[in-house]
Amino acid sequence: MTDMSATNIVFLLFPGVTQLDFTAPAQALSRMPGAVVAGAASSLAPIATDSGFAIVPTHDFASAPQADILCVPGGHGVAEALGDAATIHFIARQAARAAWVTSVCTGAFLLGRAGLLAGKRATTHWAYTHLLPLVGAEHQPGRVVEDGQIVTSGGVTSGLDFALTLIARLKGAAVAQAIQLAIEYDPAPPFAGGHPDRAPDAVTTGLKQRVYDAAAARMEAALRGEGVIVLD
């Protein structure tokens, strides 16, 4: 029999979040039996995403329910969020009682700033994996990496893989497979180049030069500029 008990799933929202980091796993996890999804931010004001539109949180930090599953997405706004004490305290406070603590993409660095990745195996977007030791984590290649109750996933689309993996852990493979089928997650991309291991070198080099060299340097500066923030 399927377990129908309620599972509170709380997503952190912050300005500059990559919307698919949030919306992809939220779409899958919301279909899990008993799921109750919330999006928490510092206020109830609309959150500007990196895609030109905003997302409205369901809760502020004070009113957010205690998460059974805490999910921290990434985005170019992570560099600023790393220095926001209220955001880091919210993550640490929620993680202390959550059954699962998870991240998508560069959201891993927010977990790390909250002191949650020390000594853990983890992953993040390929352009930032070299920075994981700055938060005490050991990089393990993979779209989804589990280390105890901590589940991290790679860049952007990896959030769907993480969500389905966790659904299978909680509700069984048949439930996860049904959700995968319902959302028709059947990847057949037009190019076999979604990771530097498979993308043409010229494409990877060009993208790094245009976007990720500067973005990773900015992330590194943010990580080195502040100490780990934890609850008193």
Tab-separated table of C-alpha atoms in Angstrom:
chain	number	residue	atom	x	y	z
A	1	MET	CA	0.000	0.000	0.000
A	2	THR	CA	1.284	3.484	-0.852
A	3	ASP	CA	2.281	5.600	2.146
A	4	MET	CA	-0.006	8.647	2.069
A	5	SER	CA	1.396	10.441	5.129
A	6	ALA	CA	2.160	14.119	4.589
A	7	THR	CA	5.675	15.118	3.584
A	8	ASN	CA	6.566	18.804	3.868
A	9	ILE	CA	8.908	19.837	1.055
A	10	VAL	CA	10.378	23.306	1.528
A	11	PHE	CA	12.283	25.066	-1.243
A	12	LEU	CA	14.474	28.046	-0.461
A	13	LEU	CA	13.875	31.001	-2.790
A	14	PHE	CA	16.208	33.971	-3.237
A	15	PRO	CA	16.755	36.702	-5.862
A	16	GLY	CA	18.572	35.387	-8.917
A	17	VAL	CA	17.514	31.766	-8.401
A	18	THR	CA	17.624	29.576	-11.509
A	19	GLN	CA	13.955	28.837	-11.918
A	20	LEU	CA	14.426	25.302	-13.298
A	21	ASP	CA	16.547	24.382	-10.273
A	22	PHE	CA	13.356	24.988	-8.303
A	23	THR	CA	10.514	24.209	-10.669
A	24	ALA	CA	11.837	20.929	-12.093
A	25	PRO	CA	12.176	19.050	-8.794
A	26	ALA	CA	9.094	20.826	-7.436
A	27	GLN	CA	7.045	19.485	-10.353
A	28	ALA	CA	8.124	15.916	-9.690
A	29	LEU	CA	8.053	16.055	-5.902
A	30	SER	CA	4.622	17.720	-5.852
A	31	ARG	CA	3.199	14.574	-7.458
A	32	MET	CA	4.553	12.316	-4.735
A	33	PRO	CA	1.708	10.950	-2.582
A	34	GLY	CA	1.290	13.128	0.509
A	35	ALA	CA	3.583	15.903	-0.744
A	36	VAL	CA	3.014	19.448	0.515
A	37	VAL	CA	5.280	21.896	-1.318
A	38	ALA	CA	6.263	25.323	0.013
A	39	GLY	CA	8.549	28.028	-1.329
A	40	ALA	CA	10.157	30.094	1.429
A	41	ALA	CA	11.934	33.429	1.077
A	42	SER	CA	12.931	36.308	3.316
A	43	SER	CA	9.603	38.000	2.540
A	44	LEU	CA	6.448	37.311	0.553
A	45	ALA	CA	7.508	39.703	-2.207
A	46	PRO	CA	7.906	38.161	-5.676
A	47	ILE	CA	11.352	36.649	-6.250
A	48	ALA	CA	13.095	37.615	-9.479
A	49	THR	CA	14.451	34.531	-11.235
A	50	ASP	CA	17.198	34.390	-13.835
A	51	SER	CA	14.614	33.873	-16.583
A	52	GLY	CA	12.948	37.266	-16.716
A	53	PHE	CA	9.938	36.463	-14.562
A	54	ALA	CA	9.236	36.257	-10.843
A	55	ILE	CA	8.024	33.528	-8.509
A	56	VAL	CA	5.782	34.296	-5.531
A	57	PRO	CA	6.809	32.520	-2.301
A	58	THR	CA	4.173	30.713	-0.285
A	59	HIS	CA	5.876	31.552	3.028
A	60	ASP	CA	8.450	33.834	4.542
A	61	PHE	CA	11.206	32.387	6.712
A	62	ALA	CA	9.263	32.937	9.928
A	63	SER	CA	6.091	31.216	8.768
A	64	ALA	CA	7.567	28.346	6.755
A	65	PRO	CA	6.656	24.865	7.945
A	66	GLN	CA	9.352	22.549	9.193
A	67	ALA	CA	10.679	20.648	6.208
A	68	ASP	CA	10.817	16.902	5.960
A	69	ILE	CA	12.710	17.566	2.728
A	70	LEU	CA	14.665	20.808	2.456
A	71	CYS	CA	15.738	21.741	-1.064
A	72	VAL	CA	18.124	24.568	-1.886
A	73	PRO	CA	18.288	25.486	-5.575
A	74	GLY	CA	21.127	27.387	-7.210
A	75	GLY	CA	21.563	30.299	-9.578
A	76	HIS	CA	23.754	33.326	-10.097
A	77	GLY	CA	22.087	34.853	-7.034
A	78	VAL	CA	23.853	32.332	-4.783
A	79	ALA	CA	26.926	34.579	-4.529
A	80	GLU	CA	24.824	37.286	-2.848
A	81	ALA	CA	22.803	34.813	-0.774
A	82	LEU	CA	26.028	33.422	0.712
A	83	GLY	CA	26.426	36.677	2.622
A	84	ASP	CA	22.830	36.912	3.846
A	85	ALA	CA	22.716	35.745	7.456
A	86	ALA	CA	18.919	35.297	7.503
A	87	THR	CA	19.101	32.936	4.533
A	88	ILE	CA	21.922	30.857	5.987
A	89	HIS	CA	20.259	30.695	9.412
A	90	PHE	CA	17.034	29.522	7.766
A	91	ILE	CA	18.869	26.708	5.986
A	92	ALA	CA	20.685	25.618	9.145
A	93	ARG	CA	17.538	25.810	11.279
A	94	GLN	CA	15.466	23.795	8.806
A	95	ALA	CA	18.236	21.257	8.193
A	96	ALA	CA	18.560	20.514	11.891
A	97	ARG	CA	15.171	18.756	11.887
A	98	ALA	CA	14.741	17.743	8.235
A	99	ALA	CA	14.893	14.098	7.248
A	100	TRP	CA	16.537	15.008	3.939
A	101	VAL	CA	18.686	18.019	3.071
A	102	THR	CA	19.143	18.530	-0.648
A	103	SER	CA	20.479	20.933	-3.239
A	104	VAL	CA	20.417	21.516	-6.954
A	105	CYS	CA	23.334	23.039	-8.858
A	106	THR	CA	25.162	25.786	-6.924
A	107	GLY	CA	22.682	25.525	-4.086
A	108	ALA	CA	25.309	23.163	-2.657
A	109	PHE	CA	27.376	26.183	-1.640
A	110	LEU	CA	24.527	27.521	0.473
A	111	LEU	CA	24.365	24.170	2.247
A	112	GLY	CA	28.101	24.423	2.701
A	113	ARG	CA	27.946	27.956	4.104
A	114	ALA	CA	25.470	26.634	6.677
A	115	GLY	CA	28.064	24.046	7.718
A	116	LEU	CA	26.215	21.065	6.259
A	117	LEU	CA	28.749	19.698	3.761
A	118	ALA	CA	31.832	19.385	5.955
A	119	GLY	CA	33.344	15.967	5.284
A	120	LYS	CA	30.566	15.085	2.841
A	121	ARG	CA	30.712	13.818	-0.720
A	122	ALA	CA	28.807	16.228	-2.968
A	123	THR	CA	28.334	17.555	-6.453
A	124	THR	CA	27.241	20.775	-8.131
A	125	HIS	CA	27.232	22.352	-11.599
A	126	TRP	CA	30.294	21.214	-13.551
A	127	ALA	CA	31.722	24.745	-13.757
A	128	TYR	CA	31.926	25.037	-9.962
A	129	THR	CA	32.948	21.573	-8.742
A	130	HIS	CA	36.512	22.755	-8.038
A	131	LEU	CA	35.114	25.086	-5.373
A	132	LEU	CA	33.453	22.386	-3.256
A	133	PRO	CA	36.526	21.975	-0.991
A	134	LEU	CA	35.996	25.584	0.101
A	135	VAL	CA	32.910	24.389	1.998
A	136	GLY	CA	34.593	21.227	3.254
A	137	ALA	CA	33.071	18.877	0.678
A	138	GLU	CA	34.701	16.268	-1.515
A	139	HIS	CA	33.551	16.361	-5.123
A	140	GLN	CA	32.047	13.116	-6.352
A	141	PRO	CA	31.121	13.049	-10.037
A	142	GLY	CA	27.501	12.300	-10.795
A	143	ARG	CA	24.161	13.912	-11.465
A	144	VAL	CA	22.977	12.837	-8.014
A	145	VAL	CA	25.259	12.227	-5.029
A	146	GLU	CA	23.957	10.850	-1.733
A	147	ASP	CA	25.891	10.999	1.533
A	148	GLY	CA	23.654	10.058	4.415
A	149	GLN	CA	20.725	12.450	4.596
A	150	ILE	CA	22.459	14.919	2.265
A	151	VAL	CA	21.579	14.682	-1.423
A	152	THR	CA	23.234	17.049	-3.887
A	153	SER	CA	22.677	17.185	-7.619
A	154	GLY	CA	24.508	18.648	-10.585
A	155	GLY	CA	23.498	21.536	-12.794
A	156	VAL	CA	19.903	22.624	-13.419
A	157	THR	CA	18.246	19.619	-15.121
A	158	SER	CA	19.824	17.268	-12.580
A	159	GLY	CA	17.108	18.422	-10.199
A	160	LEU	CA	14.666	16.056	-11.887
A	161	ASP	CA	17.035	13.134	-11.390
A	162	PHE	CA	17.439	14.024	-7.713
A	163	ALA	CA	13.680	14.326	-7.224
A	164	LEU	CA	12.922	10.957	-8.797
A	165	THR	CA	15.765	9.334	-6.848
A	166	LEU	CA	14.363	10.659	-3.585
A	167	ILE	CA	10.786	9.700	-4.457
A	168	ALA	CA	11.988	6.139	-5.044
A	169	ARG	CA	13.713	6.155	-1.640
A	170	LEU	CA	10.560	7.365	0.116
A	171	LYS	CA	7.709	5.768	-1.812
A	172	GLY	CA	9.274	3.017	-3.891
A	173	ALA	CA	10.506	2.668	-7.453
A	174	ALA	CA	7.028	2.071	-8.903
A	175	VAL	CA	5.788	5.449	-7.630
A	176	ALA	CA	8.870	7.226	-8.971
A	177	GLN	CA	8.527	5.506	-12.332
A	178	ALA	CA	4.860	6.473	-12.556
A	179	ILE	CA	5.727	10.114	-11.893
A	180	GLN	CA	8.524	9.991	-14.453
A	181	LEU	CA	6.057	8.636	-16.982
A	182	ALA	CA	3.390	11.189	-16.035
A	183	ILE	CA	5.730	14.112	-16.713
A	184	GLU	CA	7.163	12.308	-19.767
A	185	TYR	CA	10.730	12.666	-18.547
A	186	ASP	CA	12.273	10.704	-21.399
A	187	PRO	CA	15.386	12.672	-22.350
A	188	ALA	CA	16.415	12.520	-25.978
A	189	PRO	CA	18.351	15.768	-26.460
A	190	PRO	CA	19.262	16.901	-29.960
A	191	PHE	CA	22.948	16.984	-28.996
A	192	ALA	CA	25.023	14.640	-26.858
A	193	GLY	CA	26.722	17.566	-25.189
A	194	GLY	CA	25.117	18.297	-21.848
A	195	HIS	CA	28.368	17.826	-19.932
A	196	PRO	CA	31.997	18.766	-20.701
A	197	ASP	CA	32.807	15.046	-20.877
A	198	ARG	CA	30.719	14.855	-24.047
A	199	ALA	CA	30.440	18.399	-25.399
A	200	PRO	CA	32.835	19.561	-28.129
A	201	ASP	CA	35.895	21.228	-26.608
A	202	ALA	CA	35.262	24.444	-28.519
A	203	VAL	CA	31.733	24.695	-27.112
A	204	THR	CA	32.910	24.100	-23.540
A	205	THR	CA	35.786	26.556	-23.853
A	206	GLY	CA	33.599	29.230	-25.409
A	207	LEU	CA	30.913	28.895	-22.728
A	208	LYS	CA	33.460	29.033	-19.931
A	209	GLN	CA	35.016	32.152	-21.380
A	210	ARG	CA	31.658	33.882	-21.911
A	211	VAL	CA	29.984	32.907	-18.647
A	212	TYR	CA	31.521	30.510	-16.209
A	213	ASP	CA	35.097	31.665	-15.706
A	214	ALA	CA	33.812	34.977	-14.353
A	215	ALA	CA	30.874	33.370	-12.548
A	216	ALA	CA	33.094	30.830	-10.798
A	217	ALA	CA	35.560	33.560	-9.806
A	218	ARG	CA	32.671	35.552	-8.335
A	219	MET	CA	31.470	32.505	-6.425
A	220	GLU	CA	34.966	31.843	-5.116
A	221	ALA	CA	35.281	35.432	-3.914
A	222	ALA	CA	31.951	35.137	-2.102
A	223	LEU	CA	32.974	31.849	-0.495
A	224	ARG	CA	36.330	33.182	0.640
A	225	GLY	CA	34.927	36.506	1.801
A	226	GLU	CA	32.725	35.154	4.578
A	227	GLY	CA	33.129	32.483	7.230
A	228	VAL	CA	30.644	29.678	7.785
A	229	ILE	CA	27.462	31.026	9.380
A	230	VAL	CA	25.787	28.680	11.848
A	231	LEU	CA	23.061	28.965	14.449
A	232	ASP	CA	24.032	30.063	17.929
